[in-house]
PDB file of C-alpha atoms in Angstrom:
ATOM      1  CA  MET A   1     211.234 222.508 238.362  1.00  0.00           C
ATOM      2  CA  VAL A   2     211.822 223.115 234.640  1.00  0.00           C
ATOM      3  CA  THR A   3     208.132 222.530 233.961  1.00  0.00           C
ATOM      4  CA  ILE A   4     207.187 225.147 236.541  1.00  0.00           C
ATOM      5  CA  ILE A   5     209.643 227.639 235.012  1.00  0.00           C
ATOM      6  CA  ILE A   6     208.167 227.114 231.534  1.00  0.00           C
ATOM      7  CA  ILE A   7     204.658 227.570 232.941  1.00  0.00           C
ATOM      8  CA  VAL A   8     205.574 230.778 234.777  1.00  0.00           C
ATOM      9  CA  ILE A   9     207.340 232.322 231.776  1.00  0.00           C
ATOM     10  CA  THR A  10     204.491 231.361 229.450  1.00  0.00           C
ATOM     11  CA  ALA A  11     201.883 232.717 231.866  1.00  0.00           C
ATOM     12  CA  ILE A  12     203.690 236.047 232.249  1.00  0.00           C
ATOM     13  CA  ILE A  13     204.196 236.570 228.516  1.00  0.00           C
ATOM     14  CA  SER A  14     200.669 235.432 227.620  1.00  0.00           C
ATOM     15  CA  TYR A  15     199.046 237.585 230.281  1.00  0.00           C
ATOM     16  CA  THR A  16     201.086 240.600 229.184  1.00  0.00           C
ATOM     17  CA  ALA A  17     200.085 239.988 225.568  1.00  0.00           C
ATOM     18  CA  PHE A  18     196.354 239.918 226.406  1.00  0.00           C
ATOM     19  CA  ASN A  19     196.463 243.723 226.514  1.00  0.00           C
ATOM     20  CA  ASN A  20     199.274 244.236 224.029  1.00  0.00           C
ATOM     21  CA  SER A  21     198.273 243.506 220.438  1.00  0.00           C
ATOM     22  CA  GLY A  22     201.670 244.706 219.213  1.00  0.00           C
ATOM     23  CA  LEU A  23     203.388 241.962 221.209  1.00  0.00           C
ATOM     24  CA  VAL A  24     201.017 239.367 219.771  1.00  0.00           C
ATOM     25  CA  GLN A  25     201.571 240.525 216.200  1.00  0.00           C
ATOM     26  CA  LYS A  26     205.331 240.452 216.652  1.00  0.00           C
ATOM     27  CA  TYR A  27     205.588 236.914 218.017  1.00  0.00           C
ATOM     28  CA  ILE A  28     202.503 235.003 216.815  1.00  0.00           C
ATOM     29  CA  PHE A  29     202.893 232.141 214.334  1.00  0.00           C
ATOM     30  CA  TYR A  30     202.367 233.889 211.017  1.00  0.00           C
ATOM     31  CA  PRO A  31     203.531 231.980 207.895  1.00  0.00           C
ATOM     32  CA  ALA A  32     203.849 235.123 205.783  1.00  0.00           C
ATOM     33  CA  ALA A  33     206.327 236.588 208.286  1.00  0.00           C
ATOM     34  CA  ILE A  34     208.206 233.302 208.611  1.00  0.00           C
ATOM     35  CA  LYS A  35     208.690 233.299 204.833  1.00  0.00           C
ATOM     36  CA  ASN A  36     210.489 236.606 205.410  1.00  0.00           C
ATOM     37  CA  LYS A  37     212.917 234.732 207.693  1.00  0.00           C
ATOM     38  CA  GLN A  38     211.326 235.539 211.047  1.00  0.00           C
ATOM     39  CA  TRP A  39     212.149 231.991 212.142  1.00  0.00           C
ATOM     40  CA  TYR A  40     211.790 232.788 215.840  1.00  0.00           C
ATOM     41  CA  ARG A  41     208.010 232.626 215.392  1.00  0.00           C
ATOM     42  CA  PHE A  42     208.290 228.818 215.251  1.00  0.00           C
ATOM     43  CA  ILE A  43     208.917 229.023 219.010  1.00  0.00           C
ATOM     44  CA  THR A  44     207.556 232.339 220.267  1.00  0.00           C
ATOM     45  CA  TYR A  45     203.977 231.543 219.261  1.00  0.00           C
ATOM     46  CA  GLY A  46     203.937 228.914 222.008  1.00  0.00           C
ATOM     47  CA  PHE A  47     204.293 231.593 224.681  1.00  0.00           C
ATOM     48  CA  LEU A  48     201.138 233.384 223.524  1.00  0.00           C
ATOM     49  CA  HIS A  49     197.528 232.359 224.154  1.00  0.00           C
ATOM     50  CA  ALA A  50     194.184 233.582 222.882  1.00  0.00           C
ATOM     51  CA  ASP A  51     192.650 234.154 226.313  1.00  0.00           C
ATOM     52  CA  LEU A  52     192.861 233.163 229.970  1.00  0.00           C
ATOM     53  CA  SER A  53     190.943 229.899 229.545  1.00  0.00           C
ATOM     54  CA  HIS A  54     193.239 228.852 226.696  1.00  0.00           C
ATOM     55  CA  LEU A  55     196.280 229.616 228.844  1.00  0.00           C
ATOM     56  CA  ILE A  56     194.947 227.831 231.933  1.00  0.00           C
ATOM     57  CA  PHE A  57     193.952 224.705 229.998  1.00  0.00           C
ATOM     58  CA  ASN A  58     197.373 224.330 228.357  1.00  0.00           C
ATOM     59  CA  MET A  59     199.386 225.125 231.468  1.00  0.00           C
ATOM     60  CA  PHE A  60     197.283 222.839 233.659  1.00  0.00           C
ATOM     61  CA  ALA A  61     197.874 219.959 231.229  1.00  0.00           C
ATOM     62  CA  LEU A  62     201.576 220.801 231.085  1.00  0.00           C
ATOM     63  CA  TYR A  63     201.767 220.786 234.880  1.00  0.00           C
ATOM     64  CA  LEU A  64     199.973 217.432 235.211  1.00  0.00           C
ATOM     65  CA  PHE A  65     201.972 215.557 232.600  1.00  0.00           C
ATOM     66  CA  GLY A  66     205.128 217.627 232.270  1.00  0.00           C
ATOM     67  CA  THR A  67     206.161 217.254 235.903  1.00  0.00           C
ATOM     68  CA  GLU A  68     205.872 213.471 235.574  1.00  0.00           C
ATOM     69  CA  ILE A  69     207.855 213.259 232.327  1.00  0.00           C
ATOM     70  CA  GLU A  70     210.485 215.595 233.752  1.00  0.00           C
ATOM     71  CA  LYS A  71     210.936 213.126 236.655  1.00  0.00           C
ATOM     72  CA  VAL A  72     211.180 210.196 234.252  1.00  0.00           C
ATOM     73  CA  PHE A  73     213.874 211.936 232.214  1.00  0.00           C
ATOM     74  CA  LYS A  74     215.896 212.767 235.333  1.00  0.00           C
ATOM     75  CA  ASP A  75     215.589 209.211 236.648  1.00  0.00           C
ATOM     76  CA  VAL A  76     216.551 207.540 233.367  1.00  0.00           C
ATOM     77  CA  PHE A  77     219.154 209.945 231.960  1.00  0.00           C
ATOM     78  CA  GLY A  78     220.421 211.663 235.099  1.00  0.00           C
ATOM     79  CA  PRO A  79     219.494 215.085 236.521  1.00  0.00           C
ATOM     80  CA  ALA A  80     221.536 217.284 234.133  1.00  0.00           C
ATOM     81  CA  PHE A  81     221.152 215.390 230.859  1.00  0.00           C
ATOM     82  CA  GLY A  82     217.543 214.547 231.691  1.00  0.00           C
ATOM     83  CA  ILE A  83     216.701 218.236 231.998  1.00  0.00           C
ATOM     84  CA  ILE A  84     218.423 218.980 228.680  1.00  0.00           C
ATOM     85  CA  LEU A  85     216.427 216.265 226.911  1.00  0.00           C
ATOM     86  CA  TYR A  86     213.186 217.399 228.531  1.00  0.00           C
ATOM     87  CA  ILE A  87     213.732 221.004 227.416  1.00  0.00           C
ATOM     88  CA  LEU A  88     214.629 219.707 223.954  1.00  0.00           C
ATOM     89  CA  LEU A  89     211.375 217.720 223.819  1.00  0.00           C
ATOM     90  CA  TYR A  90     209.295 220.772 224.686  1.00  0.00           C
ATOM     91  CA  PHE A  91     210.911 223.291 222.351  1.00  0.00           C
ATOM     92  CA  THR A  92     211.323 220.969 219.396  1.00  0.00           C
ATOM     93  CA  GLY A  93     207.714 219.960 220.067  1.00  0.00           C
ATOM     94  CA  LEU A  94     206.722 223.572 219.455  1.00  0.00           C
ATOM     95  CA  ILE A  95     208.587 223.554 216.147  1.00  0.00           C
ATOM     96  CA  PHE A  96     207.678 220.164 214.732  1.00  0.00           C
ATOM     97  CA  SER A  97     204.022 220.305 215.780  1.00  0.00           C
ATOM     98  CA  ILE A  98     203.471 223.464 213.727  1.00  0.00           C
ATOM     99  CA  LEU A  99     205.499 222.481 210.626  1.00  0.00           C
ATOM    100  CA  PRO A 100     202.605 220.767 208.759  1.00  0.00           C
ATOM    101  CA  THR A 101     200.478 223.842 209.432  1.00  0.00           C
ATOM    102  CA  TYR A 102     203.220 226.049 208.032  1.00  0.00           C
ATOM    103  CA  PHE A 103     203.425 224.109 204.769  1.00  0.00           C
ATOM    104  CA  LYS A 104     199.645 223.992 204.543  1.00  0.00           C
ATOM    105  CA  GLU A 105     199.116 227.710 205.194  1.00  0.00           C
ATOM    106  CA  LYS A 106     202.338 229.340 203.975  1.00  0.00           C
ATOM    107  CA  GLU A 107     200.564 230.993 201.045  1.00  0.00           C
ATOM    108  CA  ASN A 108     197.669 232.156 203.218  1.00  0.00           C
ATOM    109  CA  ALA A 109     198.357 235.771 204.214  1.00  0.00           C
ATOM    110  CA  TYR A 110     195.412 235.735 206.641  1.00  0.00           C
ATOM    111  CA  TYR A 111     196.424 232.723 208.712  1.00  0.00           C
ATOM    112  CA  SER A 112     197.943 232.928 212.189  1.00  0.00           C
ATOM    113  CA  SER A 113     198.126 230.633 215.207  1.00  0.00           C
ATOM    114  CA  LEU A 114     199.216 230.734 218.828  1.00  0.00           C
ATOM    115  CA  GLY A 115     199.359 228.559 221.925  1.00  0.00           C
ATOM    116  CA  ALA A 116     201.517 225.803 223.404  1.00  0.00           C
ATOM    117  CA  SER A 117     199.086 223.007 222.520  1.00  0.00           C
ATOM    118  CA  GLY A 118     201.423 221.239 220.090  1.00  0.00           C
ATOM    119  CA  ALA A 119     204.277 221.007 222.589  1.00  0.00           C
ATOM    120  CA  VAL A 120     201.863 220.042 225.372  1.00  0.00           C
ATOM    121  CA  SER A 121     200.512 217.251 223.154  1.00  0.00           C
ATOM    122  CA  ALA A 122     204.083 215.987 222.723  1.00  0.00           C
ATOM    123  CA  ILE A 123     204.430 215.880 226.509  1.00  0.00           C
ATOM    124  CA  VAL A 124     201.041 214.187 226.969  1.00  0.00           C
ATOM    125  CA  PHE A 125     201.836 211.434 224.469  1.00  0.00           C
ATOM    126  CA  ALA A 126     205.267 210.953 226.014  1.00  0.00           C
ATOM    127  CA  TYR A 127     203.385 210.335 229.266  1.00  0.00           C
ATOM    128  CA  ILE A 128     201.003 207.903 227.550  1.00  0.00           C
ATOM    129  CA  LEU A 129     203.990 205.946 226.206  1.00  0.00           C
ATOM    130  CA  VAL A 130     205.537 205.654 229.680  1.00  0.00           C
ATOM    131  CA  TYR A 131     202.298 205.119 231.629  1.00  0.00           C
ATOM    132  CA  PRO A 132     199.829 203.534 229.164  1.00  0.00           C
ATOM    133  CA  MET A 133     197.594 202.069 231.858  1.00  0.00           C
ATOM    134  CA  ASN A 134     197.333 205.123 234.094  1.00  0.00           C
ATOM    135  CA  PHE A 135     193.846 206.550 233.983  1.00  0.00           C
ATOM    136  CA  MET A 136     193.207 209.816 232.174  1.00  0.00           C
ATOM    137  CA  GLY A 137     189.951 211.742 232.148  1.00  0.00           C
ATOM    138  CA  ILE A 138     188.255 214.354 230.038  1.00  0.00           C
ATOM    139  CA  ILE A 139     187.773 217.663 231.830  1.00  0.00           C
ATOM    140  CA  PHE A 140     184.216 218.111 233.133  1.00  0.00           C
ATOM    141  CA  ILE A 141     183.280 214.593 231.948  1.00  0.00           C
ATOM    142  CA  PRO A 142     183.447 211.952 234.735  1.00  0.00           C
ATOM    143  CA  VAL A 143     184.840 209.215 232.464  1.00  0.00           C
ATOM    144  CA  PHE A 144     188.356 207.848 233.011  1.00  0.00           C
ATOM    145  CA  LEU A 145     190.130 205.631 230.513  1.00  0.00           C
ATOM    146  CA  PRO A 146     193.536 203.933 230.341  1.00  0.00           C
ATOM    147  CA  ALA A 147     195.966 206.477 228.913  1.00  0.00           C
ATOM    148  CA  PHE A 148     196.655 204.603 225.666  1.00  0.00           C
ATOM    149  CA  ILE A 149     192.931 204.344 224.874  1.00  0.00           C
ATOM    150  CA  PHE A 150     192.513 208.033 225.688  1.00  0.00           C
ATOM    151  CA  GLY A 151     195.364 208.751 223.259  1.00  0.00           C
ATOM    152  CA  ILE A 152     193.724 206.794 220.445  1.00  0.00           C
ATOM    153  CA  ILE A 153     190.404 208.572 220.954  1.00  0.00           C
ATOM    154  CA  TYR A 154     192.195 211.925 221.118  1.00  0.00           C
ATOM    155  CA  VAL A 155     193.991 211.365 217.804  1.00  0.00           C
ATOM    156  CA  VAL A 156     190.913 210.072 215.974  1.00  0.00           C
ATOM    157  CA  THR A 157     188.799 212.962 217.274  1.00  0.00           C
ATOM    158  CA  SER A 158     191.447 215.550 216.364  1.00  0.00           C
ATOM    159  CA  ILE A 159     191.777 214.184 212.823  1.00  0.00           C
ATOM    160  CA  TYR A 160     188.006 214.285 212.400  1.00  0.00           C
ATOM    161  CA  LEU A 161     187.772 217.848 213.697  1.00  0.00           C
ATOM    162  CA  GLU A 162     190.685 218.959 211.504  1.00  0.00           C
ATOM    163  CA  LYS A 163     189.040 217.537 208.393  1.00  0.00           C
ATOM    164  CA  ASN A 164     185.756 219.209 209.261  1.00  0.00           C
ATOM    165  CA  GLN A 165     187.443 222.444 210.372  1.00  0.00           C
ATOM    166  CA  ASN A 166     185.330 222.841 213.501  1.00  0.00           C
ATOM    167  CA  GLY A 167     186.252 226.043 215.344  1.00  0.00           C
ATOM    168  CA  ASN A 168     189.532 227.933 215.348  1.00  0.00           C
ATOM    169  CA  ILE A 169     191.565 225.232 217.077  1.00  0.00           C
ATOM    170  CA  ASN A 170     194.645 223.908 215.276  1.00  0.00           C
ATOM    171  CA  HIS A 171     193.861 220.204 215.613  1.00  0.00           C
ATOM    172  CA  LEU A 172     196.592 219.339 213.108  1.00  0.00           C
ATOM    173  CA  ALA A 173     199.220 220.683 215.517  1.00  0.00           C
ATOM    174  CA  HIS A 174     197.747 218.527 218.304  1.00  0.00           C
ATOM    175  CA  VAL A 175     198.067 215.353 216.236  1.00  0.00           C
ATOM    176  CA  THR A 176     201.523 216.232 214.919  1.00  0.00           C
ATOM    177  CA  GLY A 177     202.718 217.160 218.406  1.00  0.00           C
ATOM    178  CA  GLY A 178     201.490 213.853 219.815  1.00  0.00           C
ATOM    179  CA  ILE A 179     203.195 211.838 217.079  1.00  0.00           C
ATOM    180  CA  TYR A 180     206.381 213.829 217.538  1.00  0.00           C
ATOM    181  CA  GLY A 181     206.357 213.152 221.287  1.00  0.00           C
ATOM    182  CA  ILE A 182     206.214 209.412 220.625  1.00  0.00           C
ATOM    183  CA  VAL A 183     209.010 209.521 218.024  1.00  0.00           C
ATOM    184  CA  PHE A 184     211.200 211.663 220.282  1.00  0.00           C
ATOM    185  CA  MET A 185     210.773 209.267 223.196  1.00  0.00           C
ATOM    186  CA  PHE A 186     211.637 206.246 221.072  1.00  0.00           C
ATOM    187  CA  ILE A 187     214.800 207.858 219.686  1.00  0.00           C
ATOM    188  CA  VAL A 188     216.242 209.245 222.946  1.00  0.00           C
ATOM    189  CA  PHE A 189     215.488 206.118 224.987  1.00  0.00           C
ATOM    190  CA  GLN A 190     217.051 203.923 222.300  1.00  0.00           C
ATOM    191  CA  LEU A 191     220.116 206.138 221.804  1.00  0.00           C
ATOM    192  CA  PHE A 192     220.913 207.193 225.365  1.00  0.00           C
ATOM    193  CA  ALA A 193     219.444 204.417 227.530  1.00  0.00           C
ATOM    194  CA  GLY A 194     219.532 201.396 225.218  1.00  0.00           C
ATOM    195  CA  MET A 195     215.817 200.887 225.815  1.00  0.00           C
ATOM    196  CA  ASN A 196     213.092 200.098 223.317  1.00  0.00           C
ATOM    197  CA  ILE A 197     210.313 202.081 224.930  1.00  0.00           C
ATOM    198  CA  PHE A 198     207.679 200.479 222.695  1.00  0.00           C
ATOM    199  CA  TYR A 199     208.562 197.118 224.256  1.00  0.00           C
ATOM    200  CA  TYR A 200     207.964 198.496 227.754  1.00  0.00           C
ATOM    201  CA  PHE A 201     204.778 200.198 226.545  1.00  0.00           C
ATOM    202  CA  ILE A 202     203.365 196.825 225.417  1.00  0.00           C
ATOM    203  CA  GLN A 203     204.677 195.070 228.517  1.00  0.00           C
ATOM    204  CA  ASN A 204     202.955 197.585 230.784  1.00  0.00           C
ATOM    205  CA  ILE A 205     199.635 196.972 229.052  1.00  0.00           C
ATOM    206  CA  GLN A 206     200.021 193.188 229.173  1.00  0.00           C
ATOM    207  CA  ILE A 207     201.142 193.083 232.802  1.00  0.00           C
ATOM    208  CA  SER A 208     198.258 195.314 233.831  1.00  0.00           C
ATOM    209  CA  SER A 209     195.844 193.044 231.954  1.00  0.00           C
ATOM    210  CA  VAL A 210     197.183 189.977 233.774  1.00  0.00           C
ATOM    211  CA  LYS A 211     196.839 191.760 237.110  1.00  0.00           C
ATOM    212  CA  ASP A 212     193.236 192.608 236.255  1.00  0.00           C
ATOM    213  CA  LEU A 213     192.479 188.969 235.435  1.00  0.00           C
ATOM    214  CA  ILE A 214     194.000 187.835 238.732  1.00  0.00           C
ATOM    215  CA  HIS A 215     192.089 190.523 240.613  1.00  0.00           C
ATOM    216  CA  PHE A 216     188.778 189.327 239.186  1.00  0.00           C
ATOM    217  CA  GLY A 217     189.561 185.664 239.926  1.00  0.00           C
ATOM    218  CA  TYR A 218     190.237 184.345 236.430  1.00  0.00           C
TER     219      TYR A 218
END
């Protein structure tokens, strides 16, 4: 339910901003403005998107993976506290995913960024940590891989694209968001559930491998 609410609010604000440049300029991630203590931009930029395709892609990914992680949080931590932690993951994901970009571009008066990709990456990698052997695919490409392998490829590709500066996509925020999602999951599961989620991550991979061997008659 929380995931749906975030999607609806983001869709409404983004769609409104498509025809309102003043709204975009006021809330977009803009390091020069943040240096002037407009701290709210660390969050508000995530409710803006460049165009409809950008919005749909991010919200579709959030729906697919966010609804699952929201269920996991409710099951493990209880309905109320689980929702609080899930909301915390998303909004701190927006902040922490963009921090390296801020320090990199804070002296660049021409730089700006928008979109929920960093927070969505945090959610996606939280999903990968919980369900490492679930299959994930690349949109429009009929290839499905175990989630943890998809995650490795995603990170390596994003780092390569960031170094080569291909396009206007903030690949650094994608990588940082993914790493943050993993760290967040480890901390909250250890603190509030007494669980080492990395142990279960490895166990899930190993158990699935054993099942595969049995299935193929080895």
